[in-house]
PDB file of C-alpha atoms in Angstrom:
ATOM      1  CA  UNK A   1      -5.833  30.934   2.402  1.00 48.00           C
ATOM      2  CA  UNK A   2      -7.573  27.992   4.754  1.00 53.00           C
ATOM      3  CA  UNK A   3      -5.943  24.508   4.186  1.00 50.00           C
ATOM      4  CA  UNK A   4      -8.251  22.400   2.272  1.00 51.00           C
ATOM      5  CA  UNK A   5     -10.084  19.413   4.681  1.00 48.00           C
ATOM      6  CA  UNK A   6      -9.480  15.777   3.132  1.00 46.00           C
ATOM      7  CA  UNK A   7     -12.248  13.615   3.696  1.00 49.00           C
ATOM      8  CA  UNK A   8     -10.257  10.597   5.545  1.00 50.00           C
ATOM      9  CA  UNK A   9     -10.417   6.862   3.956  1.00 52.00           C
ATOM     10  CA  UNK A  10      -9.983   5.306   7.266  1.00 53.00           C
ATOM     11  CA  UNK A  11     -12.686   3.285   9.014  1.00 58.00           C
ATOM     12  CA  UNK A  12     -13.876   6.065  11.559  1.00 66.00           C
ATOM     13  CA  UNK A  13     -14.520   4.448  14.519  1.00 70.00           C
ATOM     14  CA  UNK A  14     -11.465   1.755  14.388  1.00 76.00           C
ATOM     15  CA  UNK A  15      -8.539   1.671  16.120  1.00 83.00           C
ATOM     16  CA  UNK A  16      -6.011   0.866  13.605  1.00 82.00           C
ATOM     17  CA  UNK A  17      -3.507   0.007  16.336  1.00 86.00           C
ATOM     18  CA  UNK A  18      -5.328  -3.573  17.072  1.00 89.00           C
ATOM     19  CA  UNK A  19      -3.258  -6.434  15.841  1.00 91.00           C
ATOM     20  CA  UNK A  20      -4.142  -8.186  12.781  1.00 93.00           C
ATOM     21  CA  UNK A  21      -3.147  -8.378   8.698  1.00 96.00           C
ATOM     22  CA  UNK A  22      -4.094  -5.387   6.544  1.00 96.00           C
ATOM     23  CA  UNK A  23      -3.642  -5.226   2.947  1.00 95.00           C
ATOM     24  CA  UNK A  24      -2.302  -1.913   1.808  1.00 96.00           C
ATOM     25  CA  UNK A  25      -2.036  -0.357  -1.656  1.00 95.00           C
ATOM     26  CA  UNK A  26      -0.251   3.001  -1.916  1.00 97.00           C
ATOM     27  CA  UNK A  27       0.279   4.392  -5.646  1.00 95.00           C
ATOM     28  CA  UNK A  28       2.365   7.306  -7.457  1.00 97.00           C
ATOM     29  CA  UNK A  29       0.907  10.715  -7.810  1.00 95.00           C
ATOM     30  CA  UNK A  30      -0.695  11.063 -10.552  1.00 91.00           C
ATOM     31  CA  UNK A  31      -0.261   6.983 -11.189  1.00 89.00           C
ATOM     32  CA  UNK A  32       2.883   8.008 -13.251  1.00 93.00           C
ATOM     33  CA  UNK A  33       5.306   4.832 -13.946  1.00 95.00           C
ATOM     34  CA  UNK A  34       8.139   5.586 -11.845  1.00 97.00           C
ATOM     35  CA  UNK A  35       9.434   2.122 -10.830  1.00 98.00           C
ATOM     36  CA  UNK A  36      10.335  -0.517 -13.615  1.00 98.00           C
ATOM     37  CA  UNK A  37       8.025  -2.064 -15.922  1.00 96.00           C
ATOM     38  CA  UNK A  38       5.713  -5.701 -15.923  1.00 97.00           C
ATOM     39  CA  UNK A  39       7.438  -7.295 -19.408  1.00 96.00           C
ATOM     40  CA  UNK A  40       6.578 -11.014 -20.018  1.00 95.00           C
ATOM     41  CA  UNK A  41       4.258 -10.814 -16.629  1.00 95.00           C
ATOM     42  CA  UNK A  42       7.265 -10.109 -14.613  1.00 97.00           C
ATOM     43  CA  UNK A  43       7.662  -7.218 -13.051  1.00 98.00           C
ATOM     44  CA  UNK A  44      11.482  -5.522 -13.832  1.00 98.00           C
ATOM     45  CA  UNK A  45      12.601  -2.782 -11.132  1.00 98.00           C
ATOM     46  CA  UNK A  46      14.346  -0.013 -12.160  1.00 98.00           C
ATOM     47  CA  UNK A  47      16.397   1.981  -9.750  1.00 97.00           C
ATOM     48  CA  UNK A  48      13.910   3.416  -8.097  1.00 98.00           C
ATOM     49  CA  UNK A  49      11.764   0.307  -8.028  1.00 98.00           C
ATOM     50  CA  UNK A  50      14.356  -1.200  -6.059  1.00 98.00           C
ATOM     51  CA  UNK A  51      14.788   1.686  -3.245  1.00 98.00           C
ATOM     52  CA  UNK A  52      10.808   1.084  -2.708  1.00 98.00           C
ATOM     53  CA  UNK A  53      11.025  -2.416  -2.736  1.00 98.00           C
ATOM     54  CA  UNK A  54      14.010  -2.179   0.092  1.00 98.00           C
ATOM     55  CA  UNK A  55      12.248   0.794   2.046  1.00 97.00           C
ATOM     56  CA  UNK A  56       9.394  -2.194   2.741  1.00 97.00           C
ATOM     57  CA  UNK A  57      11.524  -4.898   2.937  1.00 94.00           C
ATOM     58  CA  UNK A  58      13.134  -2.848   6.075  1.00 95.00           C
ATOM     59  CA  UNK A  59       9.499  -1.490   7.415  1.00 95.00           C
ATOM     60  CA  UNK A  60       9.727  -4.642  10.409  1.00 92.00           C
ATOM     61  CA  UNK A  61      13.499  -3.517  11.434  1.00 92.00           C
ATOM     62  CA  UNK A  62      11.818   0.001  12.760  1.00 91.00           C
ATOM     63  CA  UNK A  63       9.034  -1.845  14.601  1.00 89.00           C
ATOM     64  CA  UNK A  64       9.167  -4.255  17.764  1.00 85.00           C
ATOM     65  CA  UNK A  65       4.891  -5.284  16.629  1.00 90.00           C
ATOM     66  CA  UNK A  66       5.010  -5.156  12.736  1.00 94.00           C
ATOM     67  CA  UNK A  67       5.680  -7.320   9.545  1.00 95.00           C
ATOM     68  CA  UNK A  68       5.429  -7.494   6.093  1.00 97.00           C
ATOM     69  CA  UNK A  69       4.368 -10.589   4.345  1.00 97.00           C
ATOM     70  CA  UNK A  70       3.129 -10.881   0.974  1.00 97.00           C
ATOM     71  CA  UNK A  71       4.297  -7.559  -0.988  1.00 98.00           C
ATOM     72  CA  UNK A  72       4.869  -6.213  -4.585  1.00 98.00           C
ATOM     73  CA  UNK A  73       6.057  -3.251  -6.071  1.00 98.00           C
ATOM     74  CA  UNK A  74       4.297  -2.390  -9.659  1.00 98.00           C
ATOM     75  CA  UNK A  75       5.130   0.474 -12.276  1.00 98.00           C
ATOM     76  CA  UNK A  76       2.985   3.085 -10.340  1.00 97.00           C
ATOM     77  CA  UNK A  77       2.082   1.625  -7.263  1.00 97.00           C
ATOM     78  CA  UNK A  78       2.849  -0.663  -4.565  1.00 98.00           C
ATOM     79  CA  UNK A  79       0.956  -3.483  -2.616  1.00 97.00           C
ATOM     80  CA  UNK A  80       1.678  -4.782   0.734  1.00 98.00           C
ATOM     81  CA  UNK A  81       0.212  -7.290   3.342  1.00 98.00           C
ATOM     82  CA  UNK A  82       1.128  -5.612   6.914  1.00 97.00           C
ATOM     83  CA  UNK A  83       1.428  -8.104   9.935  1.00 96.00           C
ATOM     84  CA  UNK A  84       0.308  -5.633  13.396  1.00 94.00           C
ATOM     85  CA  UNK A  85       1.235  -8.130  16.487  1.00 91.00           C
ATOM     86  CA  UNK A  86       0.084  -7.623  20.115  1.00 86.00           C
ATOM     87  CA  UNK A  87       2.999  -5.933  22.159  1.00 76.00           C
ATOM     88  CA  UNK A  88       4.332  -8.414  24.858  1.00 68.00           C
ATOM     89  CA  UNK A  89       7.264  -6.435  25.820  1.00 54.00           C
ATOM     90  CA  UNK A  90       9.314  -9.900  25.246  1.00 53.00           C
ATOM     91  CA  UNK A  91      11.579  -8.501  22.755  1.00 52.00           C
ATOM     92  CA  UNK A  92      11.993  -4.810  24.313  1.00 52.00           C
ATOM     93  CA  UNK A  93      13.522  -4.004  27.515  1.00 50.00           C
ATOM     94  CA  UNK A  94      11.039  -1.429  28.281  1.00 50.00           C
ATOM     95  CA  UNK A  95       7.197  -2.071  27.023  1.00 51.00           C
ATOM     96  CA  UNK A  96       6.526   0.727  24.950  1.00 55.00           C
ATOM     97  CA  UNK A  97       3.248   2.743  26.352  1.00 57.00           C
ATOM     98  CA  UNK A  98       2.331   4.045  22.689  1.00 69.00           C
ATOM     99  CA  UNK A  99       1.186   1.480  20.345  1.00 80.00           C
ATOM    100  CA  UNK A 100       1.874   1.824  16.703  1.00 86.00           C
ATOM    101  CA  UNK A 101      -1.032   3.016  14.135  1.00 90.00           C
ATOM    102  CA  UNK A 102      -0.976   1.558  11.005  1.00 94.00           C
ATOM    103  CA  UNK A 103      -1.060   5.161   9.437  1.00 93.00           C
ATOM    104  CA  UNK A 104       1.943   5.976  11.036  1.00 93.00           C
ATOM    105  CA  UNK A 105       3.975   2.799   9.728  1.00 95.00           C
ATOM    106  CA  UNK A 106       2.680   3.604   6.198  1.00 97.00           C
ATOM    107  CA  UNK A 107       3.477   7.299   6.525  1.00 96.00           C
ATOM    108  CA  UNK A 108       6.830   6.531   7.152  1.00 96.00           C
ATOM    109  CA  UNK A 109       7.269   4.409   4.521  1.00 97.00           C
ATOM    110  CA  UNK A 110       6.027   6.439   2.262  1.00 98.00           C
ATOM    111  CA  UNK A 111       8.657   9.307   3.798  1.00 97.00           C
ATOM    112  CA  UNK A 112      11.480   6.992   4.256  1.00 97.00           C
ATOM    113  CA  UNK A 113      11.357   6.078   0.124  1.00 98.00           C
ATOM    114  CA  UNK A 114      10.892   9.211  -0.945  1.00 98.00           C
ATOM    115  CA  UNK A 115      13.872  10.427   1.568  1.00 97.00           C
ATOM    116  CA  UNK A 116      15.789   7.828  -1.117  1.00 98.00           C
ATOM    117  CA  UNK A 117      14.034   8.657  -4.363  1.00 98.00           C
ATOM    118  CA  UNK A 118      14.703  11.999  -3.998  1.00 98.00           C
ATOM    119  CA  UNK A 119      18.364  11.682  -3.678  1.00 97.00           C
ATOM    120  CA  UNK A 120      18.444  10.074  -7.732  1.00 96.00           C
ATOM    121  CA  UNK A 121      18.952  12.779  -9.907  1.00 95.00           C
ATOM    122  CA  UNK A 122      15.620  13.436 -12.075  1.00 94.00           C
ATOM    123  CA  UNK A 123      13.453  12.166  -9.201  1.00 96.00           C
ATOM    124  CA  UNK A 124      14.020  15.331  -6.659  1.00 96.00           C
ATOM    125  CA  UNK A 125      10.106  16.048  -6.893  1.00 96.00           C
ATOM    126  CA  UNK A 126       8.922  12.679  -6.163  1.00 97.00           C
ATOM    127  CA  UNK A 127       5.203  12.255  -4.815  1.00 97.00           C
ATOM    128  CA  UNK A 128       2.956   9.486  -3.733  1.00 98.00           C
ATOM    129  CA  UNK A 129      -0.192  10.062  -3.544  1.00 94.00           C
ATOM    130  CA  UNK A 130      -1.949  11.360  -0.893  1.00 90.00           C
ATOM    131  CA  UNK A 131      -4.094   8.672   0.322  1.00 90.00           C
ATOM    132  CA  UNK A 132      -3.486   4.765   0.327  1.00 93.00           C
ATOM    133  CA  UNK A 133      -5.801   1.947   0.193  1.00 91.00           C
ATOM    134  CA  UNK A 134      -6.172  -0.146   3.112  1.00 92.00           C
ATOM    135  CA  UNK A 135      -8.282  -3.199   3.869  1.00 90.00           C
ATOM    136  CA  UNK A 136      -8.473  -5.268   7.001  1.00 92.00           C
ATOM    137  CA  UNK A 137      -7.931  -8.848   6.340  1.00 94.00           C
ATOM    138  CA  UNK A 138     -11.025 -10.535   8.246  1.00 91.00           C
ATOM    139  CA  UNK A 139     -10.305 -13.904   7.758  1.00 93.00           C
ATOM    140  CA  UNK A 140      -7.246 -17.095   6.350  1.00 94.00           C
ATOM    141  CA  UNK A 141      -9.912 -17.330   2.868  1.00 93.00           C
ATOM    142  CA  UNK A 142      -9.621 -13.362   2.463  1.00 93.00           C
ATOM    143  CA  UNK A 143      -5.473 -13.680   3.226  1.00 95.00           C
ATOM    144  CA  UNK A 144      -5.241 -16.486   0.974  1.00 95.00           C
ATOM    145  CA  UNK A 145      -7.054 -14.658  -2.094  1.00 93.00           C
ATOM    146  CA  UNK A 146      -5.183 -11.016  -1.376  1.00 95.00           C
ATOM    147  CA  UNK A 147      -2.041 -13.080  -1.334  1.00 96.00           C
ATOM    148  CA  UNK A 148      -2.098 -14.685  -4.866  1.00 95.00           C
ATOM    149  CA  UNK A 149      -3.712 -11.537  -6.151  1.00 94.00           C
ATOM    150  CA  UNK A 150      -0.377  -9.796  -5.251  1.00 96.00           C
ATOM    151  CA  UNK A 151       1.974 -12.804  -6.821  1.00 96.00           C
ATOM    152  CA  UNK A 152      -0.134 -12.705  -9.809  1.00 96.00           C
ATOM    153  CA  UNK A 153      -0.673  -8.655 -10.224  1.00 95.00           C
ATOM    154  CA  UNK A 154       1.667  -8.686 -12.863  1.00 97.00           C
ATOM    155  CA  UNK A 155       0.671 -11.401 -14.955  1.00 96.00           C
ATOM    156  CA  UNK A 156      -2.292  -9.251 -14.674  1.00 93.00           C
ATOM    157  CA  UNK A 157      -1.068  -5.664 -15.281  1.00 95.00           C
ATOM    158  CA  UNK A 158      -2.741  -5.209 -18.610  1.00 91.00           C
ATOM    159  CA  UNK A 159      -6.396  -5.016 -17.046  1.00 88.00           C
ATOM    160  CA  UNK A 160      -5.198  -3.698 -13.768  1.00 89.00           C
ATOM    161  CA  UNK A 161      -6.954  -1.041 -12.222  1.00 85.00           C
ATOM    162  CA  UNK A 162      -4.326   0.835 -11.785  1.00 87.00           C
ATOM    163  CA  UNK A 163      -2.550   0.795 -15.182  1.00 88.00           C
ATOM    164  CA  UNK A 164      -2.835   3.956 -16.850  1.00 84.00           C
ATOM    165  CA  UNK A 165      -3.219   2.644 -20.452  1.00 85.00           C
ATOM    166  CA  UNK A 166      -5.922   0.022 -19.684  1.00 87.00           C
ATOM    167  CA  UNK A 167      -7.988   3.167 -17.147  1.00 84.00           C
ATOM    168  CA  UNK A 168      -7.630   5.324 -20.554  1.00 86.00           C
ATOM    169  CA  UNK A 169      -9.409   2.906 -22.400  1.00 87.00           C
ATOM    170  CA  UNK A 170     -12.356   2.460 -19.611  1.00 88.00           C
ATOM    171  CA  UNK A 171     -15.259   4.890 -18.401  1.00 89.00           C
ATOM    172  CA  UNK A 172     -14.684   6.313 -14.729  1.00 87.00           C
ATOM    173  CA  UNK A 173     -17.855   4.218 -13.870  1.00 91.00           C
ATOM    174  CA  UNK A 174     -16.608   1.152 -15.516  1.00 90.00           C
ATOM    175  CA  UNK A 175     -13.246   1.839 -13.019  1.00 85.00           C
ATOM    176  CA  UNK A 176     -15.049   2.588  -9.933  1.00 86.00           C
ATOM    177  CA  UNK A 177     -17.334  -0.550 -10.585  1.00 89.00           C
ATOM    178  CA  UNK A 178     -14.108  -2.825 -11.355  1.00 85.00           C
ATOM    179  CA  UNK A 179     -12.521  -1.768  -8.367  1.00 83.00           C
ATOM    180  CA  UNK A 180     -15.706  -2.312  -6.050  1.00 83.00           C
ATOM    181  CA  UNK A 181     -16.187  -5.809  -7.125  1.00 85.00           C
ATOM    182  CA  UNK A 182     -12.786  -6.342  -7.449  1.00 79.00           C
ATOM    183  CA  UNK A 183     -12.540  -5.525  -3.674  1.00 77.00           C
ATOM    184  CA  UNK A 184     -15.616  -7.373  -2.531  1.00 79.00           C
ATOM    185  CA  UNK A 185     -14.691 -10.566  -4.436  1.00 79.00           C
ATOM    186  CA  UNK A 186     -10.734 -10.618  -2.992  1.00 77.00           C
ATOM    187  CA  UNK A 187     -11.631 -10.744   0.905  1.00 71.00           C
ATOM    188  CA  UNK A 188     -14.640 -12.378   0.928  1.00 68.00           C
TER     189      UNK A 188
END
C-alpha cells in the first residue's frame, strides 16, 4: 500500500533556517485534553502538562542558535514564540556547518515529550498531531500582539479556537473564518 503524500504547511520557498521569531502552535491528536485544565482563567497542569511545559522550557539547552520566549501550554495544545539567532561560532568551539531548521527543533520537541508522556502509565499511545502551526513574526507590533495573546489564552479558553466544547458549538466555516481573522489581526 503507497504512503499517503501530506500536503506540507510550510512556506515553500523559505528557508526556515534564517534567524528570526516564529510563533508556533502544535496541538493533541485529535485536540483531546491531555494536559491540565484553564479553571478561573488559569491554566492548572496536570502531570503531563508539566513534562510538556519542561520539554520546551529545555528546547534552548539542545541548541547553540535557539530560544524560547513567550510560551504556554493549554488543555490540548501548546503555543510557543521560538527565538532562531545567526550562528557566530562564539559560544561553540567548532562552528557548526549545518544550520538548524525550525522543523527539526519542533520535531524534536514534539519527540522528546512524547519520549516522557509515554513513560506515565495510561498515556503509552500518546500523539500530537501531525502538523503544527507556524507563523513568522514580521515585525516588534506583530511580537507584541502574539505575546499577550499567549499570556491571555486562558482567560480566553472558552471561545478559543481550539477548545473542543466551544468548536462543537460552531460551524466548520464559522472556525476556519475565526481562525483566518484571528491570524491576520494578531501579526499585523
Amino acid at each position: 500500500m503507497p504512503f499517503k503524500k501530506y500536503k506540507s504547511l510550510r512556506l515553500k520557498d523559505y528557508d526556515y533556517t534564517l534567524p528570526g521569531a516564529y510563533f508556533i502552535t502544535i496541538c493533541v491528536k485529535d485536540r483531546k485534553c491531555l494536559f491540565g485544565n484553564v479553571s478561573g482563567g488559569v491554566m492548572i497542569l496536570n502531570a503531563v502538562g508539566k513534562i510538556v511545559q519542561n520539554e520546551m522550557i529545555n528546547i534552548a539547552t539542545h541548541y547553540q542558535n535557539i530560544e524560547v520566549g513567550e510560551n504556554i501550554v493549554m488543555p490540548n495544545h501548546v503555543h510557543m514564540v521560538v527565538y532562531i539567532y545567526e550562528l557566530t561560532g562564539v559560544r561553540q568551539v567548532v562552528t557548526p556547518t549545518k544550520r538548524i531548521r525550525l522543523q527539526d527543533v519542533v520535531g524534536s520537541y514534539k519527540s522528546g515529550a512524547s519520549r516522557e508522556i509515554r513513560k506515565i502509565k495510561g498515556c503509552e499511545n500518546f500523539r500530537w498531531q501531525r502538523y503544527y502551526h507556524d507563523h513568522r513574526i514580521r515585525n516588534d507590533k506583530a511580537l507584541v500582539n502574539i505575546s499577550q495573546y499567549i499570556r491571555l489564552n486562558p482567560v480566553n479558553w472558552a471561545e478559543d479556537i481550539e477548545n473542543e466544547l466551544y468548536v462543537m458549538g460552531i460551524t466548520q466555516k464559522e472556525r476556519t473564518d475565526k481562525a483566518k481573522k484571528f491570524y491576520k489581526n494578531l501579526t499585523k
